[in-house]
Tab-separated table of C-alpha atoms in Angstrom:
chain	number	residue	atom	x	y	z
A	1260	MET	CA	-25.247	41.488	14.185
A	1261	THR	CA	-23.534	38.763	15.728
A	1262	ASP	CA	-21.940	35.637	14.488
A	1263	ALA	CA	-22.219	32.419	15.568
A	1264	VAL	CA	-19.586	30.658	17.491
A	1265	GLY	CA	-16.722	28.726	15.779
A	1266	SER	CA	-17.798	30.913	12.326
A	1267	ILE	CA	-15.579	31.590	9.640
A	1268	ASP	CA	-15.620	35.635	10.883
A	1269	MET	CA	-15.118	35.125	14.915
A	1270	PRO	CA	-13.236	31.823	15.351
A	1271	ASP	CA	-13.266	30.077	18.568
A	1272	ALA	CA	-10.859	31.236	21.276
A	1273	GLN	CA	-9.193	28.046	21.701
A	1274	ASP	CA	-8.575	28.012	17.854
A	1275	GLU	CA	-5.861	30.549	17.824
A	1276	ALA	CA	-2.600	29.905	18.253
A	1277	PRO	CA	-0.006	31.485	20.668
A	1278	GLU	CA	1.944	32.922	18.616
A	1279	SER	CA	4.824	32.929	22.045
A	1280	ARG	CA	4.599	29.116	21.310
A	1281	LYS	CA	7.561	27.711	19.424
A	1282	THR	CA	6.688	24.716	17.269
A	1283	ARG	CA	9.909	22.542	16.635
A	1284	LYS	CA	10.964	21.062	13.478
A	1285	GLY	CA	10.652	17.874	13.143
A	1286	GLY	CA	8.059	16.816	15.984
A	1287	LYS	CA	8.125	13.967	18.605
A	1288	ARG	CA	9.961	12.439	15.769
A	1289	GLY	CA	13.127	15.084	15.558
A	1290	LYS	CA	13.888	14.278	19.183
A	1291	LYS	CA	14.868	10.475	18.372
A	1292	GLY	CA	17.934	9.296	17.343
A	1293	PRO	CA	18.146	7.030	14.051
A	1294	LEU	CA	18.304	3.749	16.423
A	1295	LYS	CA	15.222	4.693	17.754
A	1296	ARG	CA	13.267	5.683	14.634
A	1297	LEU	CA	14.460	2.467	13.252
A	1298	ALA	CA	13.131	0.598	16.071
A	1299	LEU	CA	9.832	2.556	15.626
A	1300	PHE	CA	9.366	1.749	12.045
A	1301	TYR	CA	9.955	-1.738	12.919
A	1302	ARG	CA	7.369	-1.893	15.878
A	1303	GLN	CA	5.119	-0.300	13.386
A	1304	ILE	CA	5.469	-3.098	10.721
A	1305	VAL	CA	5.119	-5.579	13.371
A	1306	ALA	CA	1.670	-4.109	14.647
A	1307	GLU	CA	0.765	-4.042	10.582
A	1308	LEU	CA	1.513	-7.206	9.643
A	1309	ARG	CA	-0.842	-8.037	12.518
A	1310	LYS	CA	-4.386	-6.765	11.663
A	1311	VAL	CA	-3.488	-8.893	8.017
A	1312	VAL	CA	-5.927	-11.443	7.555
A	1313	TRP	CA	-3.772	-14.555	6.475
A	1314	PRO	CA	-5.713	-16.686	4.376
A	1315	THR	CA	-5.844	-20.411	5.742
A	1316	ARG	CA	-4.210	-23.573	4.603
A	1317	ASN	CA	-7.495	-24.443	2.305
A	1318	GLN	CA	-7.373	-20.521	0.603
A	1319	LEU	CA	-4.021	-20.740	0.147
A	1320	THR	CA	-4.002	-24.388	-1.895
A	1321	THR	CA	-7.090	-23.244	-3.363
A	1322	TYR	CA	-5.758	-20.027	-5.336
A	1323	THR	CA	-2.377	-20.868	-5.851
A	1324	THR	CA	-4.486	-23.889	-7.840
A	1325	VAL	CA	-5.961	-20.850	-9.320
A	1326	VAL	CA	-3.199	-18.846	-10.341
A	1327	ILE	CA	-1.230	-22.049	-12.101
A	1328	ILE	CA	-3.934	-23.550	-13.963
A	1329	PHE	CA	-4.548	-19.470	-15.043
A	1330	VAL	CA	-0.832	-19.228	-16.342
A	1331	VAL	CA	-1.158	-22.718	-18.410
A	1332	ILE	CA	-3.709	-21.182	-20.206
A	1333	MET	CA	-2.155	-18.185	-20.746
A	1334	ILE	CA	1.378	-19.781	-22.301
A	1335	GLY	CA	-0.956	-21.917	-24.177
A	1336	LEU	CA	-2.671	-18.834	-25.657
A	1337	VAL	CA	0.261	-17.029	-26.404
A	1338	THR	CA	1.800	-20.431	-27.880
A	1339	VAL	CA	-0.812	-20.904	-30.116
A	1340	ILE	CA	-1.393	-17.128	-31.075
A	1341	ASP	CA	3.116	-16.954	-31.736
A	1342	TYR	CA	2.787	-20.155	-34.222
A	1343	GLY	CA	-0.090	-19.020	-36.528
A	1344	LEU	CA	1.200	-15.906	-36.519
A	1345	SER	CA	4.930	-17.462	-37.803
A	1346	ASN	CA	3.006	-19.732	-39.843
A	1347	ALA	CA	1.238	-16.197	-41.591
A	1348	ALA	CA	4.762	-14.599	-42.019
A	1349	LYS	CA	6.002	-17.617	-43.511
A	1350	TYR	CA	2.731	-17.438	-46.214
A	1351	VAL	CA	3.099	-13.687	-46.397
A	1352	PHE	CA	6.943	-13.331	-47.206
A	1353	GLY	CA	7.388	-17.022	-48.324
């Protein structure tokens, strides 16, 4: 009985790694100096920032307004709860 090409029992010839070949410890990055690695890191940061979808001025204004209103509401809620608990504590403990 023969196995299909690429099966687990009989891998393809391409899948077998030659044993005479030595792998480097660091790969491509292992041979670069610290300044070249730092420059590569900076280039990658710039490339990722170019992919970001930045909000428009109108969206930024809307988001900022929503956050400020939410923070004001939360401050008011915490203030009311704190005032109520402090009066309850004064009533209970006298």
